[in-house]
Amino acid sequence: MTSRELFKKLRTQHRQLVGPLCRLHSLCQSASFCAKPVSTPVINFDKIKELYCKKKGIIHMPPSVDAISISHSGNTFCFIELKSWVKYLLYTKDVNADSINRQVNRYHFREKLEASIAICSEMSDPDFFNVNDFAYLIVTDAQAQLRIDAARSFAMAMFSLAETSSQCWRPECIAATNRAISKFRGINVRHISCQDFDKVLAGM
């Protein structure tokens, strides 16, 4: 089974779980915060995992990536982990470099990828990811441009200057995430802005 075949199979079986990446972004679920929404469809893999575990009678569900997709060429199967640094910074008090590093460690990037690969391999065949190209995309909004009116109203709702603080700490969030993924070996892992998602998949 090729990457294209597996994605087509899952997309056909789970049509209700297919949609734009922005649908999974916690801020964009409640309002249109993004100044540059993306259009490449993804499949909500958290939901697929839940269905898989229910079918297999697995009580303690493993961690998993947020979504899966395929490159525009159809050659690269993409595991996608979406993290909202904007929301984290706006809701977290006393943000500093240490707290950001601790948050990155809580994301368990490697464990989520390994569990997701295991589930996909069982749904296709055990050697699927030995012969097919795949990428692990850590997608964040730390560099994203929010709509000015949405950002302003959200900051006002927080009754603070949280948005100003958020802008100051976003570079550290990017750096901390990059340090975490630099430890991966033999895996095509990329840290990208959510607003570059379409462009990245178009070039793979």
PDB file of C-alpha atoms in Angstrom:
ATOM      1  CA  MET A   1       0.000   0.000   0.000  1.00  0.00           C
ATOM      2  CA  THR A   2       1.412   3.376  -1.009  1.00  0.00           C
ATOM      3  CA  SER A   3       1.183   6.633   0.917  1.00  0.00           C
ATOM      4  CA  ARG A   4      -1.463   7.853  -1.493  1.00  0.00           C
ATOM      5  CA  GLU A   5      -3.495   4.651  -1.105  1.00  0.00           C
ATOM      6  CA  LEU A   6      -3.465   4.755   2.690  1.00  0.00           C
ATOM      7  CA  PHE A   7      -4.513   8.391   2.805  1.00  0.00           C
ATOM      8  CA  LYS A   8      -7.262   7.798   0.237  1.00  0.00           C
ATOM      9  CA  LYS A   9      -8.521   4.816   2.254  1.00  0.00           C
ATOM     10  CA  LEU A  10      -8.692   6.788   5.492  1.00  0.00           C
ATOM     11  CA  ARG A  11     -10.215   9.828   3.798  1.00  0.00           C
ATOM     12  CA  THR A  12     -12.937   7.654   2.271  1.00  0.00           C
ATOM     13  CA  GLN A  13     -13.681   5.826   5.524  1.00  0.00           C
ATOM     14  CA  HIS A  14     -13.702   8.982   7.643  1.00  0.00           C
ATOM     15  CA  ARG A  15     -15.115  11.741   5.444  1.00  0.00           C
ATOM     16  CA  GLN A  16     -16.583  13.536   8.459  1.00  0.00           C
ATOM     17  CA  LEU A  17     -13.066  13.924   9.909  1.00  0.00           C
ATOM     18  CA  VAL A  18     -11.629  15.629   6.810  1.00  0.00           C
ATOM     19  CA  GLY A  19     -11.227  19.395   6.770  1.00  0.00           C
ATOM     20  CA  PRO A  20      -8.747  22.286   6.769  1.00  0.00           C
ATOM     21  CA  LEU A  21      -6.016  22.392   9.385  1.00  0.00           C
ATOM     22  CA  CYS A  22      -7.512  25.584  10.825  1.00  0.00           C
ATOM     23  CA  ARG A  23     -10.499  23.543  12.027  1.00  0.00           C
ATOM     24  CA  LEU A  24      -8.192  21.859  14.565  1.00  0.00           C
ATOM     25  CA  HIS A  25      -6.631  25.112  15.793  1.00  0.00           C
ATOM     26  CA  SER A  26      -8.076  25.955  19.202  1.00  0.00           C
ATOM     27  CA  LEU A  27      -8.310  29.698  18.569  1.00  0.00           C
ATOM     28  CA  CYS A  28      -9.792  29.387  15.092  1.00  0.00           C
ATOM     29  CA  GLN A  29     -12.490  27.009  16.340  1.00  0.00           C
ATOM     30  CA  SER A  30     -14.301  29.817  18.128  1.00  0.00           C
ATOM     31  CA  ALA A  31     -13.552  32.757  15.833  1.00  0.00           C
ATOM     32  CA  SER A  32     -11.595  33.714  12.746  1.00  0.00           C
ATOM     33  CA  PHE A  33      -8.297  34.783  14.275  1.00  0.00           C
ATOM     34  CA  CYS A  34      -6.091  33.926  11.337  1.00  0.00           C
ATOM     35  CA  ALA A  35      -5.066  36.486   8.742  1.00  0.00           C
ATOM     36  CA  LYS A  36      -3.984  33.746   6.329  1.00  0.00           C
ATOM     37  CA  PRO A  37      -6.021  30.516   6.652  1.00  0.00           C
ATOM     38  CA  VAL A  38      -4.776  27.376   4.896  1.00  0.00           C
ATOM     39  CA  SER A  39      -6.728  25.107   2.566  1.00  0.00           C
ATOM     40  CA  THR A  40      -4.919  21.749   2.280  1.00  0.00           C
ATOM     41  CA  PRO A  41      -7.258  19.101   3.752  1.00  0.00           C
ATOM     42  CA  VAL A  42      -6.141  17.014   6.719  1.00  0.00           C
ATOM     43  CA  ILE A  43      -7.731  14.125   8.602  1.00  0.00           C
ATOM     44  CA  ASN A  44      -8.311  14.446  12.345  1.00  0.00           C
ATOM     45  CA  PHE A  45      -6.073  11.605  13.534  1.00  0.00           C
ATOM     46  CA  ASP A  46      -6.985  11.938  17.211  1.00  0.00           C
ATOM     47  CA  LYS A  47     -10.490  10.820  16.274  1.00  0.00           C
ATOM     48  CA  ILE A  48      -9.191   7.971  14.119  1.00  0.00           C
ATOM     49  CA  LYS A  49      -7.097   6.809  17.074  1.00  0.00           C
ATOM     50  CA  GLU A  50     -10.164   6.822  19.311  1.00  0.00           C
ATOM     51  CA  LEU A  51     -12.113   4.700  16.826  1.00  0.00           C
ATOM     52  CA  TYR A  52      -9.140   2.364  16.377  1.00  0.00           C
ATOM     53  CA  CYS A  53      -8.718   1.845  20.138  1.00  0.00           C
ATOM     54  CA  LYS A  54     -12.444   1.270  20.607  1.00  0.00           C
ATOM     55  CA  LYS A  55     -12.440  -1.353  17.862  1.00  0.00           C
ATOM     56  CA  LYS A  56      -9.380  -3.075  19.359  1.00  0.00           C
ATOM     57  CA  GLY A  57     -10.671  -2.857  22.929  1.00  0.00           C
ATOM     58  CA  ILE A  58      -7.738  -0.694  24.010  1.00  0.00           C
ATOM     59  CA  ILE A  59      -8.670   1.089  27.256  1.00  0.00           C
ATOM     60  CA  HIS A  60      -5.578   3.221  27.746  1.00  0.00           C
ATOM     61  CA  MET A  61      -5.274   5.137  24.498  1.00  0.00           C
ATOM     62  CA  PRO A  62      -1.739   5.998  23.369  1.00  0.00           C
ATOM     63  CA  PRO A  63      -0.778   9.563  22.461  1.00  0.00           C
ATOM     64  CA  SER A  64      -1.076  10.475  18.810  1.00  0.00           C
ATOM     65  CA  VAL A  65      -0.492  13.289  16.369  1.00  0.00           C
ATOM     66  CA  ASP A  66      -3.330  15.727  15.733  1.00  0.00           C
ATOM     67  CA  ALA A  67      -3.754  15.084  12.027  1.00  0.00           C
ATOM     68  CA  ILE A  68      -2.470  13.349   8.926  1.00  0.00           C
ATOM     69  CA  SER A  69      -2.275  14.567   5.351  1.00  0.00           C
ATOM     70  CA  ILE A  70      -0.404  13.899   2.156  1.00  0.00           C
ATOM     71  CA  SER A  71       1.846  16.145   0.110  1.00  0.00           C
ATOM     72  CA  HIS A  72       0.433  17.682  -3.043  1.00  0.00           C
ATOM     73  CA  SER A  73       2.602  15.303  -5.099  1.00  0.00           C
ATOM     74  CA  GLY A  74       1.067  12.348  -3.268  1.00  0.00           C
ATOM     75  CA  ASN A  75       4.492  10.934  -2.417  1.00  0.00           C
ATOM     76  CA  THR A  76       4.886  11.989   1.222  1.00  0.00           C
ATOM     77  CA  PHE A  77       2.624  10.891   4.046  1.00  0.00           C
ATOM     78  CA  CYS A  78       2.528  13.635   6.689  1.00  0.00           C
ATOM     79  CA  PHE A  79       2.044  13.267  10.424  1.00  0.00           C
ATOM     80  CA  ILE A  80       1.008  16.641  11.842  1.00  0.00           C
ATOM     81  CA  GLU A  81       1.260  17.958  15.387  1.00  0.00           C
ATOM     82  CA  LEU A  82      -0.444  21.346  15.812  1.00  0.00           C
ATOM     83  CA  LYS A  83       0.498  23.518  18.779  1.00  0.00           C
ATOM     84  CA  SER A  84      -0.950  26.911  19.670  1.00  0.00           C
ATOM     85  CA  TRP A  85       1.769  28.973  21.291  1.00  0.00           C
ATOM     86  CA  VAL A  86      -0.446  32.048  21.018  1.00  0.00           C
ATOM     87  CA  LYS A  87      -3.034  30.498  23.321  1.00  0.00           C
ATOM     88  CA  TYR A  88      -0.374  29.173  25.709  1.00  0.00           C
ATOM     89  CA  LEU A  89       1.255  32.581  26.079  1.00  0.00           C
ATOM     90  CA  LEU A  90      -2.020  34.424  26.515  1.00  0.00           C
ATOM     91  CA  TYR A  91      -3.259  32.105  29.252  1.00  0.00           C
ATOM     92  CA  THR A  92      -0.002  31.428  31.129  1.00  0.00           C
ATOM     93  CA  LYS A  93       1.212  33.652  33.946  1.00  0.00           C
ATOM     94  CA  ASP A  94       4.913  34.267  34.598  1.00  0.00           C
ATOM     95  CA  VAL A  95       6.131  33.041  31.238  1.00  0.00           C
ATOM     96  CA  ASN A  96       9.897  32.560  30.992  1.00  0.00           C
ATOM     97  CA  ALA A  97      12.398  30.426  29.083  1.00  0.00           C
ATOM     98  CA  ASP A  98      12.232  27.596  31.627  1.00  0.00           C
ATOM     99  CA  SER A  99       8.441  27.406  31.563  1.00  0.00           C
ATOM    100  CA  ILE A 100       8.482  27.305  27.764  1.00  0.00           C
ATOM    101  CA  ASN A 101      11.036  24.474  27.777  1.00  0.00           C
ATOM    102  CA  ARG A 102       8.929  22.542  30.271  1.00  0.00           C
ATOM    103  CA  GLN A 103       5.898  22.999  28.050  1.00  0.00           C
ATOM    104  CA  VAL A 104       7.789  21.658  25.030  1.00  0.00           C
ATOM    105  CA  ASN A 105       8.785  18.572  27.049  1.00  0.00           C
ATOM    106  CA  ARG A 106       5.113  17.974  27.873  1.00  0.00           C
ATOM    107  CA  TYR A 107       4.287  17.753  24.176  1.00  0.00           C
ATOM    108  CA  HIS A 108       5.991  14.322  23.863  1.00  0.00           C
ATOM    109  CA  PHE A 109       6.616  14.717  20.158  1.00  0.00           C
ATOM    110  CA  ARG A 110       8.479  11.421  19.718  1.00  0.00           C
ATOM    111  CA  GLU A 111       5.956   9.307  21.622  1.00  0.00           C
ATOM    112  CA  LYS A 112       3.075  10.699  19.566  1.00  0.00           C
ATOM    113  CA  LEU A 113       4.854   9.988  16.296  1.00  0.00           C
ATOM    114  CA  GLU A 114       5.809   6.433  17.259  1.00  0.00           C
ATOM    115  CA  ALA A 115       2.267   5.561  18.384  1.00  0.00           C
ATOM    116  CA  SER A 116       0.760   7.083  15.243  1.00  0.00           C
ATOM    117  CA  ILE A 117       3.148   5.158  13.003  1.00  0.00           C
ATOM    118  CA  ALA A 118       2.215   1.934  14.806  1.00  0.00           C
ATOM    119  CA  ILE A 119      -1.509   2.547  14.264  1.00  0.00           C
ATOM    120  CA  CYS A 120      -1.077   3.431  10.587  1.00  0.00           C
ATOM    121  CA  SER A 121       1.184   0.433  10.020  1.00  0.00           C
ATOM    122  CA  GLU A 122      -1.414  -1.928  11.441  1.00  0.00           C
ATOM    123  CA  MET A 123      -4.089  -0.366   9.255  1.00  0.00           C
ATOM    124  CA  SER A 124      -1.924  -0.889   6.162  1.00  0.00           C
ATOM    125  CA  ASP A 125       0.915  -3.366   6.626  1.00  0.00           C
ATOM    126  CA  PRO A 126       3.845  -3.738   9.065  1.00  0.00           C
ATOM    127  CA  ASP A 127       6.473  -2.588   6.574  1.00  0.00           C
ATOM    128  CA  PHE A 128       4.557   0.411   5.295  1.00  0.00           C
ATOM    129  CA  PHE A 129       6.846   3.093   6.727  1.00  0.00           C
ATOM    130  CA  ASN A 130       9.981   1.235   5.813  1.00  0.00           C
ATOM    131  CA  VAL A 131       9.250   1.614   2.122  1.00  0.00           C
ATOM    132  CA  ASN A 132       7.192   4.808   1.991  1.00  0.00           C
ATOM    133  CA  ASP A 133       8.359   8.365   2.510  1.00  0.00           C
ATOM    134  CA  PHE A 134       6.837  10.229   5.442  1.00  0.00           C
ATOM    135  CA  ALA A 135       7.376  13.526   7.217  1.00  0.00           C
ATOM    136  CA  TYR A 136       6.649  14.717  10.732  1.00  0.00           C
ATOM    137  CA  LEU A 137       5.416  18.309  10.705  1.00  0.00           C
ATOM    138  CA  ILE A 138       5.384  20.278  13.949  1.00  0.00           C
ATOM    139  CA  VAL A 139       3.005  23.092  13.020  1.00  0.00           C
ATOM    140  CA  THR A 140       2.744  26.122  15.297  1.00  0.00           C
ATOM    141  CA  ASP A 141       1.179  29.574  15.232  1.00  0.00           C
ATOM    142  CA  ALA A 142       4.157  31.310  16.861  1.00  0.00           C
ATOM    143  CA  GLN A 143       4.947  33.107  13.598  1.00  0.00           C
ATOM    144  CA  ALA A 144       1.384  33.422  12.382  1.00  0.00           C
ATOM    145  CA  GLN A 145      -0.214  36.754  11.646  1.00  0.00           C
ATOM    146  CA  LEU A 146      -3.514  37.164  13.441  1.00  0.00           C
ATOM    147  CA  ARG A 147      -6.228  39.493  12.271  1.00  0.00           C
ATOM    148  CA  ILE A 148      -5.661  42.764  14.093  1.00  0.00           C
ATOM    149  CA  ASP A 149      -9.243  43.119  15.276  1.00  0.00           C
ATOM    150  CA  ALA A 150      -9.350  39.519  16.512  1.00  0.00           C
ATOM    151  CA  ALA A 151      -6.033  39.817  18.357  1.00  0.00           C
ATOM    152  CA  ARG A 152      -7.130  43.076  19.963  1.00  0.00           C
ATOM    153  CA  SER A 153     -10.504  41.735  21.096  1.00  0.00           C
ATOM    154  CA  PHE A 154      -8.926  38.587  22.473  1.00  0.00           C
ATOM    155  CA  ALA A 155      -6.371  40.555  24.459  1.00  0.00           C
ATOM    156  CA  MET A 156      -9.132  42.800  25.792  1.00  0.00           C
ATOM    157  CA  ALA A 157     -11.092  39.737  26.858  1.00  0.00           C
ATOM    158  CA  MET A 158      -8.075  38.705  28.921  1.00  0.00           C
ATOM    159  CA  PHE A 159      -8.098  42.129  30.642  1.00  0.00           C
ATOM    160  CA  SER A 160      -4.332  42.335  30.292  1.00  0.00           C
ATOM    161  CA  LEU A 161      -1.476  43.174  27.958  1.00  0.00           C
ATOM    162  CA  ALA A 162      -1.136  39.485  27.226  1.00  0.00           C
ATOM    163  CA  GLU A 163      -0.799  39.990  23.493  1.00  0.00           C
ATOM    164  CA  THR A 164       2.239  42.223  23.994  1.00  0.00           C
ATOM    165  CA  SER A 165       3.832  39.584  26.213  1.00  0.00           C
ATOM    166  CA  SER A 166       2.960  36.931  23.665  1.00  0.00           C
ATOM    167  CA  GLN A 167       4.811  38.753  20.909  1.00  0.00           C
ATOM    168  CA  CYS A 168       7.917  39.027  23.103  1.00  0.00           C
ATOM    169  CA  TRP A 169       8.088  35.319  23.925  1.00  0.00           C
ATOM    170  CA  ARG A 170       7.176  33.837  20.551  1.00  0.00           C
ATOM    171  CA  PRO A 171      10.828  33.660  19.323  1.00  0.00           C
ATOM    172  CA  GLU A 172      11.747  31.637  22.422  1.00  0.00           C
ATOM    173  CA  CYS A 173       8.839  29.251  21.752  1.00  0.00           C
ATOM    174  CA  ILE A 174      10.172  28.713  18.240  1.00  0.00           C
ATOM    175  CA  ALA A 175      13.716  28.164  19.515  1.00  0.00           C
ATOM    176  CA  ALA A 176      12.606  25.703  22.218  1.00  0.00           C
ATOM    177  CA  THR A 177      10.627  23.663  19.702  1.00  0.00           C
ATOM    178  CA  ASN A 178      13.571  23.618  17.302  1.00  0.00           C
ATOM    179  CA  ARG A 179      15.875  22.374  20.065  1.00  0.00           C
ATOM    180  CA  ALA A 180      13.461  19.540  20.816  1.00  0.00           C
ATOM    181  CA  ILE A 181      13.184  18.321  17.237  1.00  0.00           C
ATOM    182  CA  SER A 182      16.945  18.642  16.651  1.00  0.00           C
ATOM    183  CA  LYS A 183      17.286  15.467  18.745  1.00  0.00           C
ATOM    184  CA  PHE A 184      15.412  13.415  16.144  1.00  0.00           C
ATOM    185  CA  ARG A 185      17.633  11.236  13.986  1.00  0.00           C
ATOM    186  CA  GLY A 186      16.756   9.551  10.718  1.00  0.00           C
ATOM    187  CA  ILE A 187      13.346  11.226  10.551  1.00  0.00           C
ATOM    188  CA  ASN A 188      12.195  13.973   8.213  1.00  0.00           C
ATOM    189  CA  VAL A 189      10.885  16.342  10.885  1.00  0.00           C
ATOM    190  CA  ARG A 190      10.109  19.996  10.222  1.00  0.00           C
ATOM    191  CA  HIS A 191       8.940  22.870  12.397  1.00  0.00           C
ATOM    192  CA  ILE A 192       6.774  25.191  10.312  1.00  0.00           C
ATOM    193  CA  SER A 193       4.337  28.051  10.703  1.00  0.00           C
ATOM    194  CA  CYS A 194       0.699  27.067  10.279  1.00  0.00           C
ATOM    195  CA  GLN A 195       0.352  29.748   7.604  1.00  0.00           C
ATOM    196  CA  ASP A 196       3.115  28.084   5.549  1.00  0.00           C
ATOM    197  CA  PHE A 197       1.357  24.711   5.614  1.00  0.00           C
ATOM    198  CA  ASP A 198      -0.003  24.848   2.053  1.00  0.00           C
ATOM    199  CA  LYS A 199       3.354  25.981   0.649  1.00  0.00           C
ATOM    200  CA  VAL A 200       5.310  23.275   2.481  1.00  0.00           C
ATOM    201  CA  LEU A 201       3.043  20.456   1.292  1.00  0.00           C
ATOM    202  CA  ALA A 202       3.137  21.847  -2.242  1.00  0.00           C
ATOM    203  CA  GLY A 203       6.925  21.526  -2.236  1.00  0.00           C
ATOM    204  CA  MET A 204       7.139  17.938  -0.960  1.00  0.00           C
TER     205      MET A 204
END
